[in-house]
XYZ file of C-alpha atoms in Angstrom:
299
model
C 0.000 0.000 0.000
C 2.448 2.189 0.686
C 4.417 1.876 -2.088
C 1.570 2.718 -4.025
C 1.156 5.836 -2.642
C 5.078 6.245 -2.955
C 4.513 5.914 -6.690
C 1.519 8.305 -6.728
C 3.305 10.758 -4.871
C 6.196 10.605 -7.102
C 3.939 10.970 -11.012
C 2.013 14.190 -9.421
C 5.618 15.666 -8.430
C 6.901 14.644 -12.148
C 3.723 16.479 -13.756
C 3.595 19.522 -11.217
C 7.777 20.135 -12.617
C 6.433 18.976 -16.252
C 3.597 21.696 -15.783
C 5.960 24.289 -14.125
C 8.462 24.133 -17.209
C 5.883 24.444 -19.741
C 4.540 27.298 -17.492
C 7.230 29.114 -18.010
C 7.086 28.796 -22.043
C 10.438 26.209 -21.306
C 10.924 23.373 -23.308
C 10.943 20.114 -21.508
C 14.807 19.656 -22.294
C 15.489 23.248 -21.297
C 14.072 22.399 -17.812
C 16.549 19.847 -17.871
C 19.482 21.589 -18.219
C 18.363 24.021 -15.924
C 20.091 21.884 -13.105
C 23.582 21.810 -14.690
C 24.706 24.657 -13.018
C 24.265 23.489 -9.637
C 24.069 19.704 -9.733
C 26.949 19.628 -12.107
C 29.242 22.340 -11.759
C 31.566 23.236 -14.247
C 35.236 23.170 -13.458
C 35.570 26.883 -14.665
C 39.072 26.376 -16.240
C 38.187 27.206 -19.043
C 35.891 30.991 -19.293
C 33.532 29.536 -22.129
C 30.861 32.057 -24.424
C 28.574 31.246 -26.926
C 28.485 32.757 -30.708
C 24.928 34.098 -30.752
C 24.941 33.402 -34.883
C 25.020 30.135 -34.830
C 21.931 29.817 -32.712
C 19.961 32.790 -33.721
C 17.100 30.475 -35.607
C 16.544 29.059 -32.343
C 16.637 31.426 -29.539
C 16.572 35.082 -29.548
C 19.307 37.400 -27.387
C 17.092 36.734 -24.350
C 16.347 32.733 -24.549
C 20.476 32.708 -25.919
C 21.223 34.189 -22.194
C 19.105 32.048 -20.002
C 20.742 28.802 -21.771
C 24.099 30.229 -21.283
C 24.183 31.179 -17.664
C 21.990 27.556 -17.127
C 24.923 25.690 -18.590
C 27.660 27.826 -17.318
C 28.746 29.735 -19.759
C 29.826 33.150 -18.849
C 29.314 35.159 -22.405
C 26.918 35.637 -25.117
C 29.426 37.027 -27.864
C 29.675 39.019 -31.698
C 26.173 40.110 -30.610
C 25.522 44.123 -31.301
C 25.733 46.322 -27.929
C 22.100 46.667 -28.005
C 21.972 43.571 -26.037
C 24.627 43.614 -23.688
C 22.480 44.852 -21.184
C 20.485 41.409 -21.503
C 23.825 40.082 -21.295
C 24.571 41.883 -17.854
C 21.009 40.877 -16.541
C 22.046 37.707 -16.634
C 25.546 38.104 -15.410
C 26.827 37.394 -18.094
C 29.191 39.332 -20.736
C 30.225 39.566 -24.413
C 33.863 38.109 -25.159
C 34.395 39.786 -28.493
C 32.484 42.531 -30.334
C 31.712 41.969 -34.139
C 32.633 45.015 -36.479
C 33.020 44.781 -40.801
C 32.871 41.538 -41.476
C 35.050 38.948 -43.116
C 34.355 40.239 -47.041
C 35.841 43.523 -46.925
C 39.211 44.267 -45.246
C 42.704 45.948 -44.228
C 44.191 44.218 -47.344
C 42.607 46.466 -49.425
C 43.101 50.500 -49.428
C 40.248 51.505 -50.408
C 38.012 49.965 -47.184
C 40.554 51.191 -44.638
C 37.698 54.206 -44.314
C 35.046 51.933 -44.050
C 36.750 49.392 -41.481
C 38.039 52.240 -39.702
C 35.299 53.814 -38.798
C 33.407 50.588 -37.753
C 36.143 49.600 -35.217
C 36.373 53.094 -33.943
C 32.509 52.632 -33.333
C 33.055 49.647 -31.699
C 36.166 50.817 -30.074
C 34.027 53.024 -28.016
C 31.467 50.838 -27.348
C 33.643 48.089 -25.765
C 35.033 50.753 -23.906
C 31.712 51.796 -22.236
C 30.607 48.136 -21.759
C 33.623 46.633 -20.434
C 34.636 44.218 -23.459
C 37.950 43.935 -23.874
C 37.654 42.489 -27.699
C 36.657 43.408 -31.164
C 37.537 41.384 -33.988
C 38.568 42.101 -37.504
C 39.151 40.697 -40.402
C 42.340 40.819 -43.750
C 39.266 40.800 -46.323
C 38.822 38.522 -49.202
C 42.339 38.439 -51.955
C 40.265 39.767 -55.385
C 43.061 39.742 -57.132
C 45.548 41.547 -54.220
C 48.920 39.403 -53.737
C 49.496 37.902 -50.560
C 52.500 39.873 -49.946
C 50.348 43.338 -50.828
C 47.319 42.002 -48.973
C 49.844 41.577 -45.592
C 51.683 44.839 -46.503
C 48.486 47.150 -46.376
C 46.771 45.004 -43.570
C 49.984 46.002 -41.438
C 49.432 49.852 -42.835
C 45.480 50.008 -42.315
C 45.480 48.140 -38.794
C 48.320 50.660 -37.767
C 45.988 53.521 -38.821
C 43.432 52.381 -35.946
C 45.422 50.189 -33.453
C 46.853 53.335 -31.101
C 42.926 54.264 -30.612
C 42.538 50.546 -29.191
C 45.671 51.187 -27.406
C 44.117 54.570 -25.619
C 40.447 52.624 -24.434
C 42.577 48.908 -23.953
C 40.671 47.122 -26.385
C 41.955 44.153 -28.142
C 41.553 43.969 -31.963
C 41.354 40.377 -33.075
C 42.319 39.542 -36.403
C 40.601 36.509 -37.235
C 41.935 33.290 -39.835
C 39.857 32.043 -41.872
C 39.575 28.750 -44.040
C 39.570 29.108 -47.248
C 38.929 25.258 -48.170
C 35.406 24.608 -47.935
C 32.927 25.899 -50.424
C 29.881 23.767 -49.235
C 28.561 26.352 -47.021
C 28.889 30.563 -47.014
C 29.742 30.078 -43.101
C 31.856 26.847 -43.029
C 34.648 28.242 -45.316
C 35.469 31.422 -47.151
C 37.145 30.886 -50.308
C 39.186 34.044 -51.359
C 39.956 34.821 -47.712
C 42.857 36.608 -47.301
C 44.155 35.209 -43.866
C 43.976 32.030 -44.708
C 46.735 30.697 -42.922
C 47.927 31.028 -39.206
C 51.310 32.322 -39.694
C 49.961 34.786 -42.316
C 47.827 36.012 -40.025
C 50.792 36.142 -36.999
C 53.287 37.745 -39.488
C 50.953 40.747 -39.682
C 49.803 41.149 -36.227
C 53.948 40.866 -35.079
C 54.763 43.595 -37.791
C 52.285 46.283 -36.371
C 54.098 45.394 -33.007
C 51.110 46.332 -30.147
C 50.077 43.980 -27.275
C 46.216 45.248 -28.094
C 46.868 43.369 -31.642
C 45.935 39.795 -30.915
C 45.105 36.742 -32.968
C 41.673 35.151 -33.211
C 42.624 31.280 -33.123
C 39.742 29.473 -34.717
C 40.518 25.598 -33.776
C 37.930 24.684 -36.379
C 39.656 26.903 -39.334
C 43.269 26.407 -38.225
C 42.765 22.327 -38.028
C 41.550 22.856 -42.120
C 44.195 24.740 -43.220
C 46.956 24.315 -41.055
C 46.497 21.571 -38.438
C 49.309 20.984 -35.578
C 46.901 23.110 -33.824
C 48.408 22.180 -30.298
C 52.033 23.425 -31.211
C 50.611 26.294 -32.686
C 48.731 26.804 -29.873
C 52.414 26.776 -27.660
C 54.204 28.567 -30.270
C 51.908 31.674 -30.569
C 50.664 31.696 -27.082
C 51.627 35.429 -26.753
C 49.697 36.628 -29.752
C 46.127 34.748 -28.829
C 43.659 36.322 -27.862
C 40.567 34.808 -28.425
C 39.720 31.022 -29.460
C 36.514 29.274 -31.324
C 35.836 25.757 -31.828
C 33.060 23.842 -34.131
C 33.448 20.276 -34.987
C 35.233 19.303 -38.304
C 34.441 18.557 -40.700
C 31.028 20.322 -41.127
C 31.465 22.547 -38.457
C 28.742 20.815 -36.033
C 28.490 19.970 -32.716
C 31.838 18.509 -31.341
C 30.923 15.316 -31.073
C 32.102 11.753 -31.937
C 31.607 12.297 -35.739
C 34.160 15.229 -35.903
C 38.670 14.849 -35.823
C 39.503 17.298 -33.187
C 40.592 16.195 -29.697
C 39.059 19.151 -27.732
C 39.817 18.492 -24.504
C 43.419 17.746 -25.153
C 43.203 21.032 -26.851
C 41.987 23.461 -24.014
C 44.270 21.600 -21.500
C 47.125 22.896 -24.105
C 45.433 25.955 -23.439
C 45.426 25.728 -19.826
C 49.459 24.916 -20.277
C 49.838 27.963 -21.890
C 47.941 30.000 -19.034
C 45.339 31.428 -21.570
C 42.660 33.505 -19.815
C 41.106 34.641 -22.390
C 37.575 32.792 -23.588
C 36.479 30.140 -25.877
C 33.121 30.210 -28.005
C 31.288 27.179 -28.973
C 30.884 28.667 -32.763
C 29.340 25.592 -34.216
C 26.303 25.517 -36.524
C 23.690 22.665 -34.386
C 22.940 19.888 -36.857
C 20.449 18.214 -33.751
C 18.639 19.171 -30.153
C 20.924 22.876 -29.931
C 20.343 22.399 -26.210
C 21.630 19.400 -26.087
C 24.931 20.020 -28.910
C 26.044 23.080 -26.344
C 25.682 21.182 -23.367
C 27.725 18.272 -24.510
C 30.233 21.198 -25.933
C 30.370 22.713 -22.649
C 30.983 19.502 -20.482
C 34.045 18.611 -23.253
C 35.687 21.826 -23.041
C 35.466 22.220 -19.434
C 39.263 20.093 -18.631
């Protein structure tokens, strides 16, 4: 008898929390993860943030937020400062500010005006919000040499970098693949920066700390691999990280090459502070992709 009423006791309590989640317009799943925070705390070793992008069909700046800080993650990132006061409500912040985009760089003379200005924009923005990085970008080749493209990036970025200097913002100049043409966001043929060196080279010739490297474990592992002991080798120059599963640049699970948690203890090694966004396009449950992201990364 008793255990009867045990089990009676124990289906209202499972559809009083089913009723609860719904309630609060929360998908079953999301109520799930809801506990990870405090039944399963992260390590914290790693600061983690979340590319809004990738996840924008899903959940707006506001749902994006309440996942994060549920799962741990401390940032909501290259989301426009319009929302970092969402951000803050949820104590979280934004790693790294967007600015002109990858198509239109420094390598080219004619959009120093153009790039300028946005990064000045942004510039002052980070400075009022307290985010330390905005990223940036060589632009696509059309037709400039490699040696010109790395010549005027090293000119333009020079033309801007003393005004990051003055608020102590990082700019964040960002490889790119170059390989894959299945997808607009899983590689960028004609991309300029195509290659991690390239992409050092410059940032060591305009000689500022605020002139960091964006190191994209998912682009870097296409083009370049050795990501570990190019991890070690440029450990002063990085100064922000992504990951994304490859190839396809989904979740990083058991289908994808890289050995992420091998990875971010080579970033531990290294005594990298900085933070790491899950930039991976979901291919199943995005919930459920992050989480498992999350748990990996956090070594």
């Amino acid at each position: 008898m008793k255990s009867e009423i045990s089990r009676r006791k124990l289906l209202q309590n499972s559809g009083v929390a089913a009723a609860t989640a719904l309630g609060l317009g929360m998908k079953p799943s999301l109520a799930g993860e809801s506990k990870v925070g405090s039944s399963q705390p992260l390590k914290g070793n790693i600061n983690q943030s979340v590319v809004h992008w990738c996840f924008k069909k899903y959940w707006d700046i506001e749902k994006t937020a309440q996942v994060a800080s549920q799962l741990g993650i401390k940032s909501v990132e290259l989301t426009p400062a319009e929302n970092w006061k969402t951000l803050k409500k949820h104590g979280l912040t934004c790693a790294i500010a967007s600015s002109h985009g990858f198509k239109v760089g420094f390598n080219n003379p004619d959009n120093w005006d153009h790039c300028t200005e946005i990064l000045r924009k942004r510039i002052d923005e980070c400075a009022a919000g307290g985010v330390k990085n905005v990223i940036t970008f060589t632009g696509m080749r059309d037709g400039i040499s490699d040696e010109e493209g790395a010549k005027n990036c090293v000119a333009g970025l020079k033309k801007i970098i003393g005004y990051a200097e003055k608020n102590k913002v990082n700019l964040c100049l960002e490889m790119l693949n170059s390989r894959d043409d299945s997808h607009p966001m899983k590689g960028h043929p004609g991309y300029q920066g195509d290659h991690t060196e390239y992409c050092i080279d410059i940032i060591k010739q305009i000689g500022s700390d605020r002139m960091k490297l964006l190191f994209d474990i998912y682009h870097v592992q296409i083009m370049d691999g050795d990501v570990i002991r190019r991890i070690r080798q440029h450990k002063d120059y990085i100064g922000h990280v992504h990951t994304a599963g490859n190839p396809g640049r989904g979740e990083l699970d058991e289908k994808q090459e890289i050995n992420y948690p091998a990875i971010m203890l080579a970033l531990q090694e290294i005594g990298y502070q900085g933070y790491v966004g899950q930039e991976f396009i979901p291919t199943r449950d995005p919930i459920q992709g992050l989480k498992q992201a999350v748990e990996l990364c956090d070594v």
